[in-house]
Amino acid sequence: FVPALCPACGWDLKGERDSLVLLCANCHTAWKASLAGLQPVLASVFAPEDKQDILQIPFWRLQVEIDGLEINSYADLVRQANLPKMIDPAWNERPASFWVPAFKIQPRLFLRLAKNMTIIQPSEEPECHIDASSFYPVTMTANEASESLAVLLATMIMPRQRIFPLLPHLHITLHDARLMFWPFKLQGPDIIEPHGGMALNRNALRWGRSI
């Protein structure tokens, strides 16, 4: 970690040595390094449901245009993935987004996290702020994360034989990226996503930092 001061308030920024994003718990902002100095990063934090120990895990919420596949709304995503959900008419007005880990981890776990979080993505915007909680470091840029979307689509769209012929012809354009911190519960050797119940061993996180 290289000590740095928040450009907005002068407070000490926090972040680990390998983190691409530094956080200010005083004015609740996030920053990334660039040739022009520290630049702001759009970031949001979801509050935990209870007082259990948590680790805020970073994801990029990506909004993209997919040339070759009709996924413009969350309803389109549910239909294309053939998810067992009754489609709410409001979902037709809700933009489709993909939640992709903002950190490196073993590829199978990366895709599993991306698929699960894309499916359960909340519709509301979080009201919590960057604070003194424990935040897992951001080690992947939004552009890097977006490069995984074709593979993610291949794991999500059903039936698979329908998506595979389309993959070489898909053109994906990134329009918007926002950093979203999602609270996972600390439970023994694992961290647990509280809504879907996905468990992730902490060793997998540690090994991912050497990728």
PDB file of C-alpha atoms in Angstrom:
ATOM      1  CA  PHE A   1       0.000   0.000   0.000  1.00  0.00           C
ATOM      2  CA  VAL A   2       1.340   3.400  -1.022  1.00  0.00           C
ATOM      3  CA  PRO A   3       0.080   6.130   1.334  1.00  0.00           C
ATOM      4  CA  ALA A   4      -2.111   8.647  -0.472  1.00  0.00           C
ATOM      5  CA  LEU A   5      -4.416  11.472   0.499  1.00  0.00           C
ATOM      6  CA  CYS A   6      -7.979  11.798  -0.731  1.00  0.00           C
ATOM      7  CA  PRO A   7      -8.135  14.533  -3.405  1.00  0.00           C
ATOM      8  CA  ALA A   8     -11.613  15.491  -2.171  1.00  0.00           C
ATOM      9  CA  CYS A   9     -11.073  15.864   1.584  1.00  0.00           C
ATOM     10  CA  GLY A  10      -7.404  15.272   2.344  1.00  0.00           C
ATOM     11  CA  TRP A  11      -8.094  12.166   4.461  1.00  0.00           C
ATOM     12  CA  ASP A  12      -5.853   9.096   4.291  1.00  0.00           C
ATOM     13  CA  LEU A  13      -6.980   6.691   1.587  1.00  0.00           C
ATOM     14  CA  LYS A  14      -7.012   2.995   2.389  1.00  0.00           C
ATOM     15  CA  GLY A  15      -6.267   0.079   0.147  1.00  0.00           C
ATOM     16  CA  GLU A  16      -3.914  -2.860  -0.056  1.00  0.00           C
ATOM     17  CA  ARG A  17      -0.754  -2.930  -2.143  1.00  0.00           C
ATOM     18  CA  ASP A  18      -2.375  -4.828  -5.019  1.00  0.00           C
ATOM     19  CA  SER A  19      -5.614  -2.817  -5.040  1.00  0.00           C
ATOM     20  CA  LEU A  20      -6.383  -0.750  -8.135  1.00  0.00           C
ATOM     21  CA  VAL A  21      -8.894   1.355  -6.187  1.00  0.00           C
ATOM     22  CA  LEU A  22      -8.294   3.323  -2.972  1.00  0.00           C
ATOM     23  CA  LEU A  23     -11.150   4.189  -0.619  1.00  0.00           C
ATOM     24  CA  CYS A  24     -11.859   7.195   1.584  1.00  0.00           C
ATOM     25  CA  ALA A  25     -13.915   6.400   4.685  1.00  0.00           C
ATOM     26  CA  ASN A  26     -14.244  10.100   5.488  1.00  0.00           C
ATOM     27  CA  CYS A  27     -16.009  11.436   2.385  1.00  0.00           C
ATOM     28  CA  HIS A  28     -17.104   7.984   1.107  1.00  0.00           C
ATOM     29  CA  THR A  29     -15.298   8.186  -2.246  1.00  0.00           C
ATOM     30  CA  ALA A  30     -13.216   5.789  -4.358  1.00  0.00           C
ATOM     31  CA  TRP A  31     -10.154   6.626  -6.453  1.00  0.00           C
ATOM     32  CA  LYS A  32      -7.912   5.003  -9.030  1.00  0.00           C
ATOM     33  CA  ALA A  33      -4.428   5.982 -10.158  1.00  0.00           C
ATOM     34  CA  SER A  34      -3.847   7.418 -13.619  1.00  0.00           C
ATOM     35  CA  LEU A  35      -1.116   9.356 -15.410  1.00  0.00           C
ATOM     36  CA  ALA A  36      -3.012  12.517 -14.455  1.00  0.00           C
ATOM     37  CA  GLY A  37      -3.122  11.533 -10.769  1.00  0.00           C
ATOM     38  CA  LEU A  38      -5.953  10.036  -8.754  1.00  0.00           C
ATOM     39  CA  GLN A  39      -9.262   9.896 -10.622  1.00  0.00           C
ATOM     40  CA  PRO A  40     -12.714   9.263  -9.073  1.00  0.00           C
ATOM     41  CA  VAL A  41     -14.409   5.883  -9.435  1.00  0.00           C
ATOM     42  CA  LEU A  42     -18.190   5.511  -9.219  1.00  0.00           C
ATOM     43  CA  ALA A  43     -18.758   3.147  -6.309  1.00  0.00           C
ATOM     44  CA  SER A  44     -21.705   1.976  -4.210  1.00  0.00           C
ATOM     45  CA  VAL A  45     -21.939  -0.156  -1.078  1.00  0.00           C
ATOM     46  CA  PHE A  46     -24.766  -2.474  -0.030  1.00  0.00           C
ATOM     47  CA  ALA A  47     -25.428  -2.661   3.695  1.00  0.00           C
ATOM     48  CA  PRO A  48     -25.394  -6.062   5.434  1.00  0.00           C
ATOM     49  CA  GLU A  49     -28.742  -7.384   6.636  1.00  0.00           C
ATOM     50  CA  ASP A  50     -27.530  -7.992  10.186  1.00  0.00           C
ATOM     51  CA  LYS A  51     -24.623  -7.330  12.515  1.00  0.00           C
ATOM     52  CA  GLN A  52     -22.620 -10.411  11.541  1.00  0.00           C
ATOM     53  CA  ASP A  53     -18.991 -10.009  10.514  1.00  0.00           C
ATOM     54  CA  ILE A  54     -18.880  -9.310   6.795  1.00  0.00           C
ATOM     55  CA  LEU A  55     -16.418  -8.721   3.997  1.00  0.00           C
ATOM     56  CA  GLN A  56     -17.477  -6.320   1.264  1.00  0.00           C
ATOM     57  CA  ILE A  57     -16.719  -8.039  -2.060  1.00  0.00           C
ATOM     58  CA  PRO A  58     -16.277  -5.834  -5.173  1.00  0.00           C
ATOM     59  CA  PHE A  59     -18.118  -6.402  -8.445  1.00  0.00           C
ATOM     60  CA  TRP A  60     -18.289  -4.355 -11.622  1.00  0.00           C
ATOM     61  CA  ARG A  61     -21.868  -3.665 -12.638  1.00  0.00           C
ATOM     62  CA  LEU A  62     -21.522  -3.506 -16.397  1.00  0.00           C
ATOM     63  CA  GLN A  63     -24.084  -2.132 -18.809  1.00  0.00           C
ATOM     64  CA  VAL A  64     -23.275  -3.138 -22.348  1.00  0.00           C
ATOM     65  CA  GLU A  65     -24.666  -3.270 -25.851  1.00  0.00           C
ATOM     66  CA  ILE A  66     -24.576  -6.761 -27.362  1.00  0.00           C
ATOM     67  CA  ASP A  67     -24.696  -6.764 -31.141  1.00  0.00           C
ATOM     68  CA  GLY A  68     -25.989 -10.187 -32.173  1.00  0.00           C
ATOM     69  CA  LEU A  69     -28.113 -10.987 -29.121  1.00  0.00           C
ATOM     70  CA  GLU A  70     -31.181  -9.165 -27.821  1.00  0.00           C
ATOM     71  CA  ILE A  71     -30.529  -8.402 -24.162  1.00  0.00           C
ATOM     72  CA  ASN A  72     -31.605  -4.830 -23.528  1.00  0.00           C
ATOM     73  CA  SER A  73     -33.583  -5.242 -20.307  1.00  0.00           C
ATOM     74  CA  TYR A  74     -33.479  -7.454 -17.245  1.00  0.00           C
ATOM     75  CA  ALA A  75     -36.596  -9.177 -18.625  1.00  0.00           C
ATOM     76  CA  ASP A  76     -34.642 -10.016 -21.799  1.00  0.00           C
ATOM     77  CA  LEU A  77     -31.871 -11.501 -19.669  1.00  0.00           C
ATOM     78  CA  VAL A  78     -34.334 -13.673 -17.724  1.00  0.00           C
ATOM     79  CA  ARG A  79     -35.894 -14.899 -20.986  1.00  0.00           C
ATOM     80  CA  GLN A  80     -32.588 -15.591 -22.739  1.00  0.00           C
ATOM     81  CA  ALA A  81     -31.209 -17.457 -19.715  1.00  0.00           C
ATOM     82  CA  ASN A  82     -34.517 -19.324 -19.308  1.00  0.00           C
ATOM     83  CA  LEU A  83     -34.500 -18.533 -15.591  1.00  0.00           C
ATOM     84  CA  PRO A  84     -37.310 -19.994 -13.447  1.00  0.00           C
ATOM     85  CA  LYS A  85     -38.786 -16.590 -12.648  1.00  0.00           C
ATOM     86  CA  MET A  86     -42.156 -15.018 -13.293  1.00  0.00           C
ATOM     87  CA  ILE A  87     -41.333 -11.903 -15.297  1.00  0.00           C
ATOM     88  CA  ASP A  88     -42.420  -8.683 -13.637  1.00  0.00           C
ATOM     89  CA  PRO A  89     -43.611  -6.182 -16.300  1.00  0.00           C
ATOM     90  CA  ALA A  90     -41.358  -3.582 -14.650  1.00  0.00           C
ATOM     91  CA  TRP A  91     -38.340  -5.651 -15.665  1.00  0.00           C
ATOM     92  CA  ASN A  92     -38.943  -4.647 -19.287  1.00  0.00           C
ATOM     93  CA  GLU A  93     -38.000  -1.090 -18.285  1.00  0.00           C
ATOM     94  CA  ARG A  94     -35.046  -2.090 -16.132  1.00  0.00           C
ATOM     95  CA  PRO A  95     -31.726  -2.025 -18.026  1.00  0.00           C
ATOM     96  CA  ALA A  96     -29.840  -5.286 -18.227  1.00  0.00           C
ATOM     97  CA  SER A  97     -26.578  -5.341 -16.348  1.00  0.00           C
ATOM     98  CA  PHE A  98     -23.924  -7.934 -15.669  1.00  0.00           C
ATOM     99  CA  TRP A  99     -22.235  -8.248 -12.291  1.00  0.00           C
ATOM    100  CA  VAL A 100     -18.661  -9.425 -12.775  1.00  0.00           C
ATOM    101  CA  PRO A 101     -16.057  -9.894 -10.014  1.00  0.00           C
ATOM    102  CA  ALA A 102     -13.692  -6.926  -9.766  1.00  0.00           C
ATOM    103  CA  PHE A 103     -10.928  -9.236  -8.595  1.00  0.00           C
ATOM    104  CA  LYS A 104      -8.957 -12.183  -9.878  1.00  0.00           C
ATOM    105  CA  ILE A 105      -9.898 -15.679  -8.823  1.00  0.00           C
ATOM    106  CA  GLN A 106      -9.821 -19.176 -10.307  1.00  0.00           C
ATOM    107  CA  PRO A 107     -11.789 -19.043 -13.619  1.00  0.00           C
ATOM    108  CA  ARG A 108     -14.475 -21.555 -12.624  1.00  0.00           C
ATOM    109  CA  LEU A 109     -15.232 -19.607  -9.444  1.00  0.00           C
ATOM    110  CA  PHE A 110     -15.056 -16.320 -11.348  1.00  0.00           C
ATOM    111  CA  LEU A 111     -17.789 -17.422 -13.748  1.00  0.00           C
ATOM    112  CA  ARG A 112     -19.882 -18.931 -10.955  1.00  0.00           C
ATOM    113  CA  LEU A 113     -19.765 -15.668  -9.008  1.00  0.00           C
ATOM    114  CA  ALA A 114     -20.563 -13.631 -12.117  1.00  0.00           C
ATOM    115  CA  LYS A 115     -23.519 -15.841 -13.045  1.00  0.00           C
ATOM    116  CA  ASN A 116     -24.980 -15.906  -9.525  1.00  0.00           C
ATOM    117  CA  MET A 117     -24.617 -12.174  -8.936  1.00  0.00           C
ATOM    118  CA  THR A 118     -25.995 -11.307 -12.375  1.00  0.00           C
ATOM    119  CA  ILE A 119     -29.084 -13.407 -11.616  1.00  0.00           C
ATOM    120  CA  ILE A 120     -29.741 -12.004  -8.123  1.00  0.00           C
ATOM    121  CA  GLN A 121     -28.757  -8.403  -8.916  1.00  0.00           C
ATOM    122  CA  PRO A 122     -30.869  -5.993  -6.848  1.00  0.00           C
ATOM    123  CA  SER A 123     -33.097  -3.473  -8.560  1.00  0.00           C
ATOM    124  CA  GLU A 124     -32.650  -0.753  -5.949  1.00  0.00           C
ATOM    125  CA  GLU A 125     -29.644   1.507  -5.586  1.00  0.00           C
ATOM    126  CA  PRO A 126     -27.772   1.080  -2.287  1.00  0.00           C
ATOM    127  CA  GLU A 127     -27.931   3.778   0.361  1.00  0.00           C
ATOM    128  CA  CYS A 128     -24.841   2.699   2.306  1.00  0.00           C
ATOM    129  CA  HIS A 129     -21.469   4.457   1.907  1.00  0.00           C
ATOM    130  CA  ILE A 130     -17.809   3.555   1.942  1.00  0.00           C
ATOM    131  CA  ASP A 131     -16.852   3.420   5.621  1.00  0.00           C
ATOM    132  CA  ALA A 132     -14.447   1.611   7.923  1.00  0.00           C
ATOM    133  CA  SER A 133     -15.801  -1.844   7.002  1.00  0.00           C
ATOM    134  CA  SER A 134     -13.544  -4.541   5.568  1.00  0.00           C
ATOM    135  CA  PHE A 135     -13.315  -4.223   1.785  1.00  0.00           C
ATOM    136  CA  TYR A 136     -11.732  -6.852  -0.437  1.00  0.00           C
ATOM    137  CA  PRO A 137      -9.267  -5.224  -2.872  1.00  0.00           C
ATOM    138  CA  VAL A 138     -10.175  -4.421  -6.467  1.00  0.00           C
ATOM    139  CA  THR A 139      -7.597  -6.170  -8.656  1.00  0.00           C
ATOM    140  CA  MET A 140      -9.367  -6.161 -12.036  1.00  0.00           C
ATOM    141  CA  THR A 141     -10.367  -3.193 -14.172  1.00  0.00           C
ATOM    142  CA  ALA A 142     -13.830  -2.796 -15.665  1.00  0.00           C
ATOM    143  CA  ASN A 143     -12.419  -3.289 -19.166  1.00  0.00           C
ATOM    144  CA  GLU A 144     -10.766  -6.552 -18.126  1.00  0.00           C
ATOM    145  CA  ALA A 145     -14.005  -7.692 -16.509  1.00  0.00           C
ATOM    146  CA  SER A 146     -15.990  -6.919 -19.661  1.00  0.00           C
ATOM    147  CA  GLU A 147     -13.738  -9.250 -21.659  1.00  0.00           C
ATOM    148  CA  SER A 148     -15.301 -12.172 -19.775  1.00  0.00           C
ATOM    149  CA  LEU A 149     -18.853 -11.420 -20.916  1.00  0.00           C
ATOM    150  CA  ALA A 150     -18.891 -13.669 -23.981  1.00  0.00           C
ATOM    151  CA  VAL A 151     -17.868 -16.639 -21.830  1.00  0.00           C
ATOM    152  CA  LEU A 152     -20.382 -15.610 -19.158  1.00  0.00           C
ATOM    153  CA  LEU A 153     -23.152 -15.518 -21.765  1.00  0.00           C
ATOM    154  CA  ALA A 154     -22.126 -18.996 -22.901  1.00  0.00           C
ATOM    155  CA  THR A 155     -22.707 -20.280 -19.355  1.00  0.00           C
ATOM    156  CA  MET A 156     -26.005 -18.426 -18.859  1.00  0.00           C
ATOM    157  CA  ILE A 157     -27.982 -18.642 -22.110  1.00  0.00           C
ATOM    158  CA  MET A 158     -30.135 -21.744 -22.417  1.00  0.00           C
ATOM    159  CA  PRO A 159     -30.251 -23.972 -24.316  1.00  0.00           C
ATOM    160  CA  ARG A 160     -26.487 -23.907 -24.881  1.00  0.00           C
ATOM    161  CA  GLN A 161     -26.721 -25.106 -28.484  1.00  0.00           C
ATOM    162  CA  ARG A 162     -28.529 -21.848 -29.274  1.00  0.00           C
ATOM    163  CA  ILE A 163     -25.804 -19.529 -27.979  1.00  0.00           C
ATOM    164  CA  PHE A 164     -22.686 -21.382 -29.145  1.00  0.00           C
ATOM    165  CA  PRO A 165     -23.105 -20.604 -32.900  1.00  0.00           C
ATOM    166  CA  LEU A 166     -23.643 -16.925 -32.034  1.00  0.00           C
ATOM    167  CA  LEU A 167     -20.530 -16.452 -29.896  1.00  0.00           C
ATOM    168  CA  PRO A 168     -18.017 -15.771 -32.721  1.00  0.00           C
ATOM    169  CA  HIS A 169     -20.297 -13.048 -34.091  1.00  0.00           C
ATOM    170  CA  LEU A 170     -21.150 -11.202 -30.868  1.00  0.00           C
ATOM    171  CA  HIS A 171     -19.828  -7.681 -30.522  1.00  0.00           C
ATOM    172  CA  ILE A 172     -19.981  -6.328 -26.973  1.00  0.00           C
ATOM    173  CA  THR A 173     -19.604  -2.607 -26.283  1.00  0.00           C
ATOM    174  CA  LEU A 174     -19.158  -1.388 -22.715  1.00  0.00           C
ATOM    175  CA  HIS A 175     -21.307   1.680 -22.003  1.00  0.00           C
ATOM    176  CA  ASP A 176     -21.187   2.032 -18.224  1.00  0.00           C
ATOM    177  CA  ALA A 177     -19.335   0.503 -15.291  1.00  0.00           C
ATOM    178  CA  ARG A 178     -19.932   1.043 -11.602  1.00  0.00           C
ATOM    179  CA  LEU A 179     -18.111  -0.573  -8.704  1.00  0.00           C
ATOM    180  CA  MET A 180     -20.551  -2.338  -6.383  1.00  0.00           C
ATOM    181  CA  PHE A 181     -19.522  -3.716  -2.996  1.00  0.00           C
ATOM    182  CA  TRP A 182     -21.709  -6.630  -1.879  1.00  0.00           C
ATOM    183  CA  PRO A 183     -21.587  -7.958   1.718  1.00  0.00           C
ATOM    184  CA  PHE A 184     -20.564 -11.591   2.185  1.00  0.00           C
ATOM    185  CA  LYS A 185     -20.817 -13.141   5.655  1.00  0.00           C
ATOM    186  CA  LEU A 186     -17.644 -14.446   7.280  1.00  0.00           C
ATOM    187  CA  GLN A 187     -18.331 -17.975   8.481  1.00  0.00           C
ATOM    188  CA  GLY A 188     -15.427 -20.199   9.502  1.00  0.00           C
ATOM    189  CA  PRO A 189     -13.134 -20.815   6.516  1.00  0.00           C
ATOM    190  CA  ASP A 190     -15.743 -19.489   4.059  1.00  0.00           C
ATOM    191  CA  ILE A 191     -17.474 -16.325   2.994  1.00  0.00           C
ATOM    192  CA  ILE A 192     -21.188 -16.725   2.266  1.00  0.00           C
ATOM    193  CA  GLU A 193     -23.372 -14.751  -0.142  1.00  0.00           C
ATOM    194  CA  PRO A 194     -26.491 -14.251   2.033  1.00  0.00           C
ATOM    195  CA  HIS A 195     -29.202 -14.353  -0.662  1.00  0.00           C
ATOM    196  CA  GLY A 196     -28.190 -17.257  -2.879  1.00  0.00           C
ATOM    197  CA  GLY A 197     -26.128 -19.009  -0.208  1.00  0.00           C
ATOM    198  CA  MET A 198     -23.040 -19.405  -2.395  1.00  0.00           C
ATOM    199  CA  ALA A 199     -20.011 -20.310  -0.271  1.00  0.00           C
ATOM    200  CA  LEU A 200     -16.485 -19.317  -1.228  1.00  0.00           C
ATOM    201  CA  ASN A 201     -13.436 -20.584   0.628  1.00  0.00           C
ATOM    202  CA  ARG A 202     -11.166 -17.807   1.844  1.00  0.00           C
ATOM    203  CA  ASN A 203      -8.168 -19.710   0.500  1.00  0.00           C
ATOM    204  CA  ALA A 204      -9.600 -19.251  -3.008  1.00  0.00           C
ATOM    205  CA  LEU A 205      -9.478 -15.502  -2.483  1.00  0.00           C
ATOM    206  CA  ARG A 206      -5.916 -15.683  -1.221  1.00  0.00           C
ATOM    207  CA  TRP A 207      -4.751 -17.823  -4.140  1.00  0.00           C
ATOM    208  CA  GLY A 208      -6.513 -15.507  -6.576  1.00  0.00           C
ATOM    209  CA  ARG A 209      -4.288 -12.641  -5.506  1.00  0.00           C
ATOM    210  CA  SER A 210      -1.288 -14.470  -6.966  1.00  0.00           C
ATOM    211  CA  ILE A 211      -2.876 -14.854 -10.421  1.00  0.00           C
TER     212      ILE A 211
END
